[in-house]
XYZ file of C-alpha atoms in Angstrom:
633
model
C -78.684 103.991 -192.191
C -81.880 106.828 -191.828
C -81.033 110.030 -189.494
C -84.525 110.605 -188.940
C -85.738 113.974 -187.062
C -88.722 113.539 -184.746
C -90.553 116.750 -185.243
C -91.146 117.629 -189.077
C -93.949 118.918 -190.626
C -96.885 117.215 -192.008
C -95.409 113.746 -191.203
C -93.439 113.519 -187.860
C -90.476 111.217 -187.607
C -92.601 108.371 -185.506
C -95.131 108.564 -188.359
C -92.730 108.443 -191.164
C -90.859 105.499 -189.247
C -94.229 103.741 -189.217
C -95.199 104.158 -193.388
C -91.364 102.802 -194.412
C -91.509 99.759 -191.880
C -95.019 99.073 -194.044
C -94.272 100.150 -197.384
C -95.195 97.070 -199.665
C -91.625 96.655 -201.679
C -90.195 99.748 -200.039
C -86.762 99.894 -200.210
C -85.908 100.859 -196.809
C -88.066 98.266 -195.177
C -85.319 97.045 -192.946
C -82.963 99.765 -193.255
C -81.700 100.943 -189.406
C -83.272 104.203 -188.107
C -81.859 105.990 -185.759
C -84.245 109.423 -184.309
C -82.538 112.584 -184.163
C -83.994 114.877 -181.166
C -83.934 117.992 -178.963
C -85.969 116.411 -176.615
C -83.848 114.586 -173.765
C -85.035 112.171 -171.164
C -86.480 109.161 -170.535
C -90.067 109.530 -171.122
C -89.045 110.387 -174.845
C -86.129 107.609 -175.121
C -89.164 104.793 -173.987
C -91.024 106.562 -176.350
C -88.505 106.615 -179.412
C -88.056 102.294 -177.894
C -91.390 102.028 -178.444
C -91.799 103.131 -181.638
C -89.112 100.889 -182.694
C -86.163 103.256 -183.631
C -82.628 101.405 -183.943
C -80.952 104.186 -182.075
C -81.512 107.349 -180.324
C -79.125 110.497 -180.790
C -79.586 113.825 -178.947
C -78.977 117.437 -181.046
C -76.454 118.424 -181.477
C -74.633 115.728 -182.492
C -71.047 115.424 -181.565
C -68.774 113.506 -184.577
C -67.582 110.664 -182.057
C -71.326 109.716 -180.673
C -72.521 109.671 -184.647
C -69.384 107.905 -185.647
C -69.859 105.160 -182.665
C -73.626 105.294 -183.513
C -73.223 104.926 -187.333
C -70.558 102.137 -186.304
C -73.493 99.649 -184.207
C -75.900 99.975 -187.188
C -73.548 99.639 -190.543
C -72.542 96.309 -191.147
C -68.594 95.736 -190.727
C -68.170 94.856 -194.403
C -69.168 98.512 -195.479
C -66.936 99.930 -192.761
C -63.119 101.437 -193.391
C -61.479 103.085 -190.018
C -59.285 105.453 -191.331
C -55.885 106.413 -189.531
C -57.368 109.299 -188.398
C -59.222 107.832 -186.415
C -56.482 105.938 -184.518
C -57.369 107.588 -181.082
C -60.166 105.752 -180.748
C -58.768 101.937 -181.570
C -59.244 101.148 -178.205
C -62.715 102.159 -178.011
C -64.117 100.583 -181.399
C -64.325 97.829 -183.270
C -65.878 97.749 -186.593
C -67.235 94.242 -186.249
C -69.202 95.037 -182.973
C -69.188 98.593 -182.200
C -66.607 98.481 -179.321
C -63.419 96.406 -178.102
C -64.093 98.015 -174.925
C -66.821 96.765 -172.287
C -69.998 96.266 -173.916
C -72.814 97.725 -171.208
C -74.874 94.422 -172.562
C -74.341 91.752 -173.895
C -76.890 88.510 -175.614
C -75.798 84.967 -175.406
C -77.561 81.804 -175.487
C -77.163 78.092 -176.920
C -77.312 76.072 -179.522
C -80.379 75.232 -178.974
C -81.389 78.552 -180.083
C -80.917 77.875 -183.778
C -79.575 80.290 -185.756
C -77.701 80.689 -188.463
C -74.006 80.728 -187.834
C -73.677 83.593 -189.496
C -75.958 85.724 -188.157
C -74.372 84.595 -184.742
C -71.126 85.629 -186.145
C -71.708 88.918 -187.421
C -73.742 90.126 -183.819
C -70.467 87.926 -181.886
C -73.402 86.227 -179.807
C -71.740 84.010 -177.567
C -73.286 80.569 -177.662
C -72.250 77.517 -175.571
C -72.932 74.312 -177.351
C -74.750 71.792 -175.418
C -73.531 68.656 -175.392
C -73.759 65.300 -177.154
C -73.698 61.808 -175.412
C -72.919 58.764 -177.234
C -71.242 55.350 -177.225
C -68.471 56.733 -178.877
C -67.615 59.764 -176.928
C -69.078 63.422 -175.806
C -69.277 65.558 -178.609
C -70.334 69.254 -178.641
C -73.453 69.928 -180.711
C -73.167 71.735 -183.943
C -69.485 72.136 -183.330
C -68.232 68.540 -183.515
C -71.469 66.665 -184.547
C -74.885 67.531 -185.907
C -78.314 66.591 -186.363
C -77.509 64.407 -189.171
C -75.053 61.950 -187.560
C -76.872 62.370 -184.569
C -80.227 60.961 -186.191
C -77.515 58.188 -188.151
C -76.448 57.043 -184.513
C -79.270 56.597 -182.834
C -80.999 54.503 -186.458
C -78.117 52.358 -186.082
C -79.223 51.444 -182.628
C -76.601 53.392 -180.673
C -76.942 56.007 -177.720
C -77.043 59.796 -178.576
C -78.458 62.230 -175.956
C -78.503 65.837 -175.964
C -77.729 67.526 -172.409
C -77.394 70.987 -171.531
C -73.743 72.073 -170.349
C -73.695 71.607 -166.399
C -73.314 74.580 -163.913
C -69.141 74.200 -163.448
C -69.690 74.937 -167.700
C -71.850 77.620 -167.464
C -70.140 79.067 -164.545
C -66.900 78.930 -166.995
C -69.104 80.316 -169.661
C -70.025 83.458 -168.186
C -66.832 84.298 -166.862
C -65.347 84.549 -169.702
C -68.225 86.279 -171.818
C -68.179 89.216 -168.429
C -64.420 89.745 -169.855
C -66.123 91.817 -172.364
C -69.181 93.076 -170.352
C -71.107 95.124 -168.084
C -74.035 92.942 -167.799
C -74.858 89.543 -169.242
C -78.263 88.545 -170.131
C -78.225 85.260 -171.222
C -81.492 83.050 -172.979
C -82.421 79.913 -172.357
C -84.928 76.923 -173.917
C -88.101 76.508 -172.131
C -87.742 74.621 -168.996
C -91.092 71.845 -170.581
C -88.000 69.935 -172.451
C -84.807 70.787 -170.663
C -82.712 71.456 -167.425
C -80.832 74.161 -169.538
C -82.697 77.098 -167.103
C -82.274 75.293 -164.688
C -78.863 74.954 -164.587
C -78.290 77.985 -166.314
C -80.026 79.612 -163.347
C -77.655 78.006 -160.946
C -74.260 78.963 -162.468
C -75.536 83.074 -162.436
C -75.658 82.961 -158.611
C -72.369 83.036 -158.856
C -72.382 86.488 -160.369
C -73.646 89.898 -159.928
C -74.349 90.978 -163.108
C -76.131 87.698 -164.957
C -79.349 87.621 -165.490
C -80.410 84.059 -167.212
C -83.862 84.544 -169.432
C -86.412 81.666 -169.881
C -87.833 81.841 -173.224
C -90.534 79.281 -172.823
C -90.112 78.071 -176.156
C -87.351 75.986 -178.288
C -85.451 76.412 -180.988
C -85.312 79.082 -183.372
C -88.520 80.615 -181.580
C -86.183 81.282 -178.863
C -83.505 82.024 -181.558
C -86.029 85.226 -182.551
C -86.374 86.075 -178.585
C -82.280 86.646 -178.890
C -82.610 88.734 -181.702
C -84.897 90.742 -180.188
C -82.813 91.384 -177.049
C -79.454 91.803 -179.402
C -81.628 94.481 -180.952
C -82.703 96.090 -177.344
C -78.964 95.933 -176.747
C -77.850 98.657 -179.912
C -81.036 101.065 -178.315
C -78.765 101.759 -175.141
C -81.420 100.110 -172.332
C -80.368 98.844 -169.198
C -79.782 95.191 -168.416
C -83.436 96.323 -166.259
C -85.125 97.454 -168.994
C -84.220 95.001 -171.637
C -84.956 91.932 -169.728
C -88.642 93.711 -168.775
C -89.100 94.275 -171.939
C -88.121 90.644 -173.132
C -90.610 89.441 -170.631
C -93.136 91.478 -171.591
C -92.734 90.011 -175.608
C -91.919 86.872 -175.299
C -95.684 85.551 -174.640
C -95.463 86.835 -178.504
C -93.157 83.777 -179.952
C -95.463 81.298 -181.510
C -93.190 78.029 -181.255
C -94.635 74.342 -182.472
C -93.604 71.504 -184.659
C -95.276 68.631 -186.444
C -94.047 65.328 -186.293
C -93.437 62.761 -188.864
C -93.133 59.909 -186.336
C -93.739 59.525 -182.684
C -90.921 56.657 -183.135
C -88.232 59.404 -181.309
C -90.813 60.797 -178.788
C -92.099 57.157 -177.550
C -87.924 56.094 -176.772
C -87.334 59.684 -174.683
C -90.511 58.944 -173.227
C -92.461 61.901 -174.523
C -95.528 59.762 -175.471
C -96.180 55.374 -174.203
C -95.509 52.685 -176.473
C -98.959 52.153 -176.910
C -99.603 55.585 -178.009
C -96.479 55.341 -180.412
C -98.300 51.641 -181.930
C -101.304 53.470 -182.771
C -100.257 56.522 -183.856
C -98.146 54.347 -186.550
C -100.273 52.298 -187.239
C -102.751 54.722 -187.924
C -100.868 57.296 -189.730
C -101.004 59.820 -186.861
C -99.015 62.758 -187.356
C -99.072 65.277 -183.794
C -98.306 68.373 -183.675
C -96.149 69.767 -180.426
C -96.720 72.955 -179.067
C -95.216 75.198 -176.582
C -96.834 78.262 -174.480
C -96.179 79.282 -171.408
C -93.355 77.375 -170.605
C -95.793 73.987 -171.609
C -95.872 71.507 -174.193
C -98.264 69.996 -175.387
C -99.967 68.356 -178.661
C -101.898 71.285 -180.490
C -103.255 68.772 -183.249
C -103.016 65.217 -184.766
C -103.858 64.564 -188.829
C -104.169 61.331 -189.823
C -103.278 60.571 -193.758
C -100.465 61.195 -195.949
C -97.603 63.183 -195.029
C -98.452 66.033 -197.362
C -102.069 66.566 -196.246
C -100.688 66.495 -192.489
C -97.976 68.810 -193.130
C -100.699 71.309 -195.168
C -103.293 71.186 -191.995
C -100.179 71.907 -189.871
C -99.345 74.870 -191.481
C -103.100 75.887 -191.914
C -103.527 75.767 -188.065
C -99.982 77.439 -186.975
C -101.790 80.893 -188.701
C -105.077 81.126 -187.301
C -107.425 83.938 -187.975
C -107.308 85.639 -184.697
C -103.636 86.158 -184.732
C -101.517 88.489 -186.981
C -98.015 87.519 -187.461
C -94.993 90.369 -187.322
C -94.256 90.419 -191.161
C -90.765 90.765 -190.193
C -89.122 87.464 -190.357
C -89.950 83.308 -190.515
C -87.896 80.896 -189.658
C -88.746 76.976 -191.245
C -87.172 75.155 -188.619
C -86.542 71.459 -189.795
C -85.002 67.868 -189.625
C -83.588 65.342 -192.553
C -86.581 67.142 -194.854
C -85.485 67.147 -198.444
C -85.033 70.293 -200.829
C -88.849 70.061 -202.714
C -90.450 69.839 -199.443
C -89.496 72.857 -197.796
C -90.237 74.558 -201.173
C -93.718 73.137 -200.829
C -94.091 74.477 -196.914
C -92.505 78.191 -198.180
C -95.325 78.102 -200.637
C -98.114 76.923 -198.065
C -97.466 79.716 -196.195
C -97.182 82.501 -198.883
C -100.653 81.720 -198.954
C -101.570 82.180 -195.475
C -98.622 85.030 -194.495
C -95.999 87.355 -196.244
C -93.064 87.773 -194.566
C -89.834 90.033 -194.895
C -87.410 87.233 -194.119
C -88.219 83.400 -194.943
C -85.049 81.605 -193.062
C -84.566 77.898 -193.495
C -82.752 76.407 -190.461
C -82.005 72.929 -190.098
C -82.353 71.978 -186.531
C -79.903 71.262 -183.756
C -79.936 68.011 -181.499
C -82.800 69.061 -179.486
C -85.319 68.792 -182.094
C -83.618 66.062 -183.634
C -83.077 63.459 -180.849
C -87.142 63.820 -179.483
C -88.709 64.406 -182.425
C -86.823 62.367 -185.296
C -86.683 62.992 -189.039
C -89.762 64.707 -191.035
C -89.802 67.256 -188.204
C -90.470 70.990 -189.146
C -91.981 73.923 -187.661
C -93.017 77.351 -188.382
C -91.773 79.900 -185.968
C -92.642 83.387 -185.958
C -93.445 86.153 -183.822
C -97.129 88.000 -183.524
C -97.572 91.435 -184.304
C -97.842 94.527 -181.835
C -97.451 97.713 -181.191
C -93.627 97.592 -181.789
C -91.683 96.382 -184.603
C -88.021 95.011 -183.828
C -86.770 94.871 -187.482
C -85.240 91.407 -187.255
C -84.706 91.369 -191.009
C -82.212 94.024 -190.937
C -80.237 91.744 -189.161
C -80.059 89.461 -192.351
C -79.829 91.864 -195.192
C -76.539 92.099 -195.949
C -76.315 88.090 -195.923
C -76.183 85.923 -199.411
C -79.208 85.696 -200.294
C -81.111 82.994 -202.804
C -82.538 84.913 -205.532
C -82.911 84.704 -209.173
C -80.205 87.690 -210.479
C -81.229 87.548 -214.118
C -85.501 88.114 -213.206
C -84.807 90.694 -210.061
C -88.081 92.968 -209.666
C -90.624 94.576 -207.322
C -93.158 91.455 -207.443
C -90.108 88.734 -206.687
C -91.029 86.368 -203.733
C -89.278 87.230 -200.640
C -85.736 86.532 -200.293
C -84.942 83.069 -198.650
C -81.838 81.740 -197.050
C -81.101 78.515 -197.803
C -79.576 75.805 -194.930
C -76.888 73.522 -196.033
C -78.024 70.741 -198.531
C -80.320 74.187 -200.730
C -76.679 75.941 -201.506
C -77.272 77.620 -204.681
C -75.129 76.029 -207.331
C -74.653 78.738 -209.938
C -71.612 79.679 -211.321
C -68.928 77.867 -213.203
C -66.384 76.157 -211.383
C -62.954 78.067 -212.013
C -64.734 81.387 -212.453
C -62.832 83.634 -214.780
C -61.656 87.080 -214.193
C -64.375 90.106 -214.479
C -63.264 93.671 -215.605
C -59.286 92.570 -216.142
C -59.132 91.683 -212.261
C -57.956 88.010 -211.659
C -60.422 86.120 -209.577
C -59.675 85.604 -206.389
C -57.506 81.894 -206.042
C -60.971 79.679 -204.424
C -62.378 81.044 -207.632
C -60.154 79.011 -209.869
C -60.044 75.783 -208.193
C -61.052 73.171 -210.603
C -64.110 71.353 -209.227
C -64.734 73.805 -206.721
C -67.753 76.057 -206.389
C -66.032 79.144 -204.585
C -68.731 81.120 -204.154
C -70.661 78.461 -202.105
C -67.174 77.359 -200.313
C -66.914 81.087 -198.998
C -70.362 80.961 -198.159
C -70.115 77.659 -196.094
C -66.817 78.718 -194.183
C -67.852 81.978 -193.478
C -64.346 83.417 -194.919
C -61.882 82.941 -196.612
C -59.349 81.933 -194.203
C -61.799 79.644 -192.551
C -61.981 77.748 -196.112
C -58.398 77.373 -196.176
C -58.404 75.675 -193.338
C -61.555 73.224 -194.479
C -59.874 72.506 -197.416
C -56.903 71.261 -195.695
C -58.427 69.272 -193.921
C -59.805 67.839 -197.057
C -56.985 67.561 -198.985
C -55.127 65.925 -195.874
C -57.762 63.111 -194.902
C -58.178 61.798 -198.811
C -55.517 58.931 -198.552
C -57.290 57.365 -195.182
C -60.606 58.302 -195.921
C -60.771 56.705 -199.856
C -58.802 53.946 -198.282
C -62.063 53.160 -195.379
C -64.566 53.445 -198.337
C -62.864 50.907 -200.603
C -62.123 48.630 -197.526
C -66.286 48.782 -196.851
C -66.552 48.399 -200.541
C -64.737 45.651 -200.653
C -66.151 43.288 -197.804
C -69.881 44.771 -198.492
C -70.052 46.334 -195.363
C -72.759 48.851 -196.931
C -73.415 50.038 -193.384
C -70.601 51.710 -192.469
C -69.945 52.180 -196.280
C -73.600 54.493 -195.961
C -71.837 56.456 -192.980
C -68.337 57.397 -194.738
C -70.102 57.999 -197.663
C -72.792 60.345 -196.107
C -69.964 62.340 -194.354
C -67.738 62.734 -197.493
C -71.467 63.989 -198.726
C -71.455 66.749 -196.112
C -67.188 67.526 -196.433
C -67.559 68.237 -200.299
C -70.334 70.166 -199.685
C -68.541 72.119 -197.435
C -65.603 73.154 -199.730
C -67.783 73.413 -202.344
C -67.534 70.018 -204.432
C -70.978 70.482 -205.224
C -70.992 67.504 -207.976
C -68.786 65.360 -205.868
C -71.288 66.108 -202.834
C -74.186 65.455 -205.008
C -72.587 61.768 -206.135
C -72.075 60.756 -202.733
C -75.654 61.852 -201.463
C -76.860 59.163 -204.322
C -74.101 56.504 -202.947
C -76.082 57.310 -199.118
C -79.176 56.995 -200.339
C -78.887 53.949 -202.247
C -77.013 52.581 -198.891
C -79.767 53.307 -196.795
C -82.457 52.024 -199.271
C -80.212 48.810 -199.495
C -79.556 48.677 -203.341
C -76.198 47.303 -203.386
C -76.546 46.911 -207.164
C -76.381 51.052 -207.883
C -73.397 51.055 -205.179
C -71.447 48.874 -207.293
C -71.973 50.035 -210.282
C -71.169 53.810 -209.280
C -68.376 53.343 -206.446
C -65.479 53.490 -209.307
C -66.152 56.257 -210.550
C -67.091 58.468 -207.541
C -63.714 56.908 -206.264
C -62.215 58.354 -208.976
C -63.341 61.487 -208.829
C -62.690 61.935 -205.394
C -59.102 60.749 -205.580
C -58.388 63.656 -208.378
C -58.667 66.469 -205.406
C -55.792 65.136 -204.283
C -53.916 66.149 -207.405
C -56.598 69.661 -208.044
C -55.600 70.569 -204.600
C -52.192 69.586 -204.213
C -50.172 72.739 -205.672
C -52.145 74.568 -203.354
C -50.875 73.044 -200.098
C -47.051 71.856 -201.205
C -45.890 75.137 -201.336
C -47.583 76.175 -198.028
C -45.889 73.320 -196.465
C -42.868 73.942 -197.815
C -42.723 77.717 -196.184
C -44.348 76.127 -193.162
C -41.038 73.808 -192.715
C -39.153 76.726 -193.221
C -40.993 79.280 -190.775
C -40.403 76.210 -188.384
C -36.775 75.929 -188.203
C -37.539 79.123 -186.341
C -39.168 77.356 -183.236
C -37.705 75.789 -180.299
C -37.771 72.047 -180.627
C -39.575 70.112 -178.704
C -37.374 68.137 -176.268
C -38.039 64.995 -175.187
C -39.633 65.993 -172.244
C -42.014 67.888 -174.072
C -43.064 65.650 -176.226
C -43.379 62.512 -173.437
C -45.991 64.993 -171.306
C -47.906 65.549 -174.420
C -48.353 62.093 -175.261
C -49.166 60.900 -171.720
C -51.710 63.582 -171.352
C -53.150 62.691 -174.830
C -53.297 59.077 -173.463
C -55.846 60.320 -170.660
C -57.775 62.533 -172.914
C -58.394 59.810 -175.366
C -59.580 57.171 -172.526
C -62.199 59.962 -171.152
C -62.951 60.919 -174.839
C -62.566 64.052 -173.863
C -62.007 66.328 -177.266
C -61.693 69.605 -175.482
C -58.496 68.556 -173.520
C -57.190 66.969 -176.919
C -57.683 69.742 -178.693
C -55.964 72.206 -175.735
C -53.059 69.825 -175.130
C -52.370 70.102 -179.500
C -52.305 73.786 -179.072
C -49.883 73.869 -176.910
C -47.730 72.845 -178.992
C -48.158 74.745 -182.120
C -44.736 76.971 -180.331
C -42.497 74.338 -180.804
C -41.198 72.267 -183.949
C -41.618 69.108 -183.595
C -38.525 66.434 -183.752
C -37.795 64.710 -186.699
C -38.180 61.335 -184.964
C -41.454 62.199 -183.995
C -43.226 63.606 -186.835
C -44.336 60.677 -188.160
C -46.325 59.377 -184.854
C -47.335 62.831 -184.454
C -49.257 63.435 -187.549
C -50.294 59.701 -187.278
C -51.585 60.901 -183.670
C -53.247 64.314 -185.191
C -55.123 62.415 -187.997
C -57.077 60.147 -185.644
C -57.779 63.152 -183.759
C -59.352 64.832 -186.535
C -61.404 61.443 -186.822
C -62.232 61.847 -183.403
C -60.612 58.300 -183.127
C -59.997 57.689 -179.699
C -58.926 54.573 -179.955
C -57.025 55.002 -182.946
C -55.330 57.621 -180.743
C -54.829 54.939 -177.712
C -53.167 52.252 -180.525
C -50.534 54.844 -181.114
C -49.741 55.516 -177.617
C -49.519 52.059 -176.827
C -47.448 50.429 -179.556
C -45.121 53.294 -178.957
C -44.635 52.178 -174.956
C -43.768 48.919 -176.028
């Protein structure tokens, strides 16, 4: 972090601010500034807001406001709270800034697509919106996402994305106000959704909500929550931060191109006629959003290439200069070597700080289909925000060995562009023994930590993947067997997405060939390759098994410690289980199996227990019911 004074001599501190935010392959591009002045008030703090400072500190200094400013700007991984500093537990946190009340505090949806990790380091709350389908209501990113969203609806099923309704929100913000003076809270434009609507509707309830319309969707609205996270750490009023995110917002350029009008013509976005032509024809729109509107702001007729190149062309148009601060390449089911080919189309047009590839949420997915991407950016003015300080101290994906002034600008990657480097079993640097995910055969543990977000979070992955091998290998070789390469494609593609997430990158990569030869219909490679991807899979279960036994093993132990449940107990779970599972209703599963994480569970029940707990980690409901049943017979 910069101390920066305001008065200085031949270069003032609003001046100097100005040259380092513009400094081609300055070093301190995106570093946080915070102004040092004699000069109190609010005329000079709106002009210090202005300017774009990170923070605002008034000489002299006191040691507890620079330690609780220095705290909001460093990131928590650079942080140590020394005992010394024990009077003030209650009053910081090193994550956030503060355990105490918050004066403000950003949340928004999933809708607004961002990275989960950026969400997680600036704790924004987000409420999921929700996914309808014949199977069950799932929550969207949480329990499914875009992928098997796009995989039910091609196999002719039912999946709708809703925003949560007003008893939700209501919920929602009663429990984020816990933590807060004030609660500002962003929605997607009201052109596509209810969500501000509703959103709207639940804040009546409260004093201190206010409920933001972004007029735009996705990560476009994603960089409007930034912003106001970043208005937050300058100490504004609720007042001043949502005038200020009113007066910007007009800013957000937001559109998309489509591959197909398929999705748009079955939510009704566009008639069937219109949908005949355009495929017939080749047409490829392009939807925009200003002002709270949609609408199309181009078609291209052709390949998809020359389409997606005029897109891009006509999202940067000559009158408009975009804040070099940060990009997002919002997208759905496009492969690796096309968004490598839209990053370089726009290097040509725009330089930017921040690239950020973001695969999109259901939104996006459900009315616009696969092939879908968009640019989103925000236009230059008189202020910069520094968004790209909010990803800096993120993985990025960069070349190590050719690091140098002239290097493109650093990317993050979304799920399937994981960088793969690194041998698998890494061995110890400097004398230190690598950490234990390091030395997991078959395991990538750099990109496992970077999936799960931590360590402990990967633990808890992995067991999930260790536990599920016996029923899941057993489903594949049933589909195997009968040639059901249907629902062989859907195991298969979610195995794809598991290994990735543990960091089987090989094993991930042989079951993304498996999905696409089951979606392409050649049986032939399928049959030829199942064995062997069987086999590999089935060795985790060994790799990973001297991991877990002795876990379990203490678990047992640590066990005999809690009550048993009686037979009581265990007769409410399983009725209220019974009624969860009819309403597919996750959330009360999931609550009802908390409950009893207190108690040991009885011998005589431990095998329909973790029979029960299996199929609801398969979100099998009816799985769920079979057990129930056969036991009340």
């Amino acid at each position: 972090a910069i101390l920066m004074d305001h008065l200085m001599p031949g270069m003032d501190g609003i001046e100097c601010l100005e040259a380092l935010r513009n400094q081609v392959g300055g070093l301190n591009r995106t570093s946080p500034i915070v102004v040092l002045t004699a000069n109190a008030g609010s005329e000079n703090r709106d002009l210090y807001n202005r300017a774009g400072f990170d923070g605002y500190l008034i000489k002299p200094v006191s040691g507890e406001a620079l330690e609780e400013m220095l705290i909001r700007q460093i990131s928590s991984e650079k942080l140590i709270v020394h005992n010394k500093a024990a009077r003030m537990q209650e009053d910081i946190n090193a994550s956030a800034g503060y355990a105490r009340k918050a004066p403000v505090v950003i949340s928004s949806t999933s809708m607004c697509d961002l990275p989960e990790s950026v969400v997680k380091k600036l704790r924004i709350p987000i409420l999921p919106f929700k996914i309808r389908t014949d199977e069950g209501i799932f929550k969207d990113g949480v329990q499914m996402d875009s992928d098997e969203l796009l995989r039910h609806i091609n196999l002719g099923k039912t999946a709708v994305s809703t925003p949560p309704d007003v008893a939700t929100y209501t919920e929602f913000f009663a429990s984020v106000l816990k933590n807060t003076h004030h609660l500002i809270h962003i929605s997607i434009t009201s052109a596509m959704s209810d969500d501000y609507k509703i959103a709207s509707e639940a804040a009546k309830a409260f004093d201190n909500v206010t409920v933001v319309n972004s007029t735009v969707l996705s990560s476009a609205s994603g960089i409007l929550v930034l912003i106001a996270y970043k208005l937050t750490q300058m100490n504004l009023s609720a007042e001043a931060i949502v005038e200020e995110l009113e007066a910007v917002k007009h800013r957000l350029k937001c559109s998309f191109v489509i591959d197909t009008t398929e999705y748009m013509a079955r939510k009704g976005l566009v008639s069937s006629a219109v949908n005949k032509v355009a495929d017939a024809l080749s047409l490829r729109p392009c939807l925009s959003f200003n002002n709270d509107k949609y609408g199309i702001g181009g078609v291209w007729m052709g390949s998809r290439t020359r389409a997606y190149r005029k897109y891009i062309h006509r999202s940067f148009p000559g009158d408009v200069i975009p804040d070099s601060d940060i990009l997002f390449i919002t997208y759905v089911d496009i492969p690796e070597e096309t968004l490598m080919f839209i990053k370089d189309e726009v290097s040509k047009l725009a330089f930017f700080e921040k690239v950020v590839f973001m695969k999109a949420s259901a939104a996006i997915s459900s009315n616009c289909g696969p092939g879908t991407f968009g640019v989103l950016y925000f236009v230059k003015g008189n202020k910069s925000y520094n968004l790209a300080s909010l990803f800096s101290d993120l993985k990025e994906e960069s070349n190590e060995e050719n690091e140098d002034e002239t290097s493109d600008p650093l990317s993050y990657g979304p799920d399937d562009l994981l960088d793969g480097s690194g041998a698998d079993g890494a061995s110890p640097e400097n004398g230190k023994e690598a950490p234990w995910y390091m030395q997991i055969e078959g395991i990538n543990g750099e990109a496992a930590i970077q999936n799960s977000g931590s360590e402990d979070a990967f633990k808890t992955v992995l067991k999930i993947f260790y536990d599920s091998i016996p029923v899941k290998s057993s489903e594949l070789n049933n589909y195997f067997e009968s040639q059901d390469w249907v629902d062989y494609t859907i195991k298969v593609h979610a195995l794809k997405s598991s290994s990735r997430l543990i960091g089987a990158l090989e094993l991930g990569e042989k079951a993304q060939n498996l999905e696409n030869a089951g979606k392409e219909g050649n049986k032939s490679y399928i049959e030829k390759n199942h064995p062997e991807f069987m086999k590999d899979y089935l060795k985790y279960s060994e790799l990973l098994s001297g991991i877990f036994e002795e876990e379990q093993d203490n678990s047992e132990e640590a066990g005999d410690d809690k009550p048993v449940a009686d037979e009581y107990l265990m007769q409410s779970v399983y009725e209220g289980l019974h009624d969860a599972a009819e309403a597919m209703d996750i959330d009360t599963v999931e609550e009802i199996v908390k409950e009893l994480e207190d108690y040991s569970i009885p011998q005589s029940e431990k095998k329909k227990y973790s029979a029960l707990c299996e199929c609801i980690g398969n979100f099998d409901y009816d799985g769920i019911l079979r057990i129930l049943d056969e036991g009340n017979k």
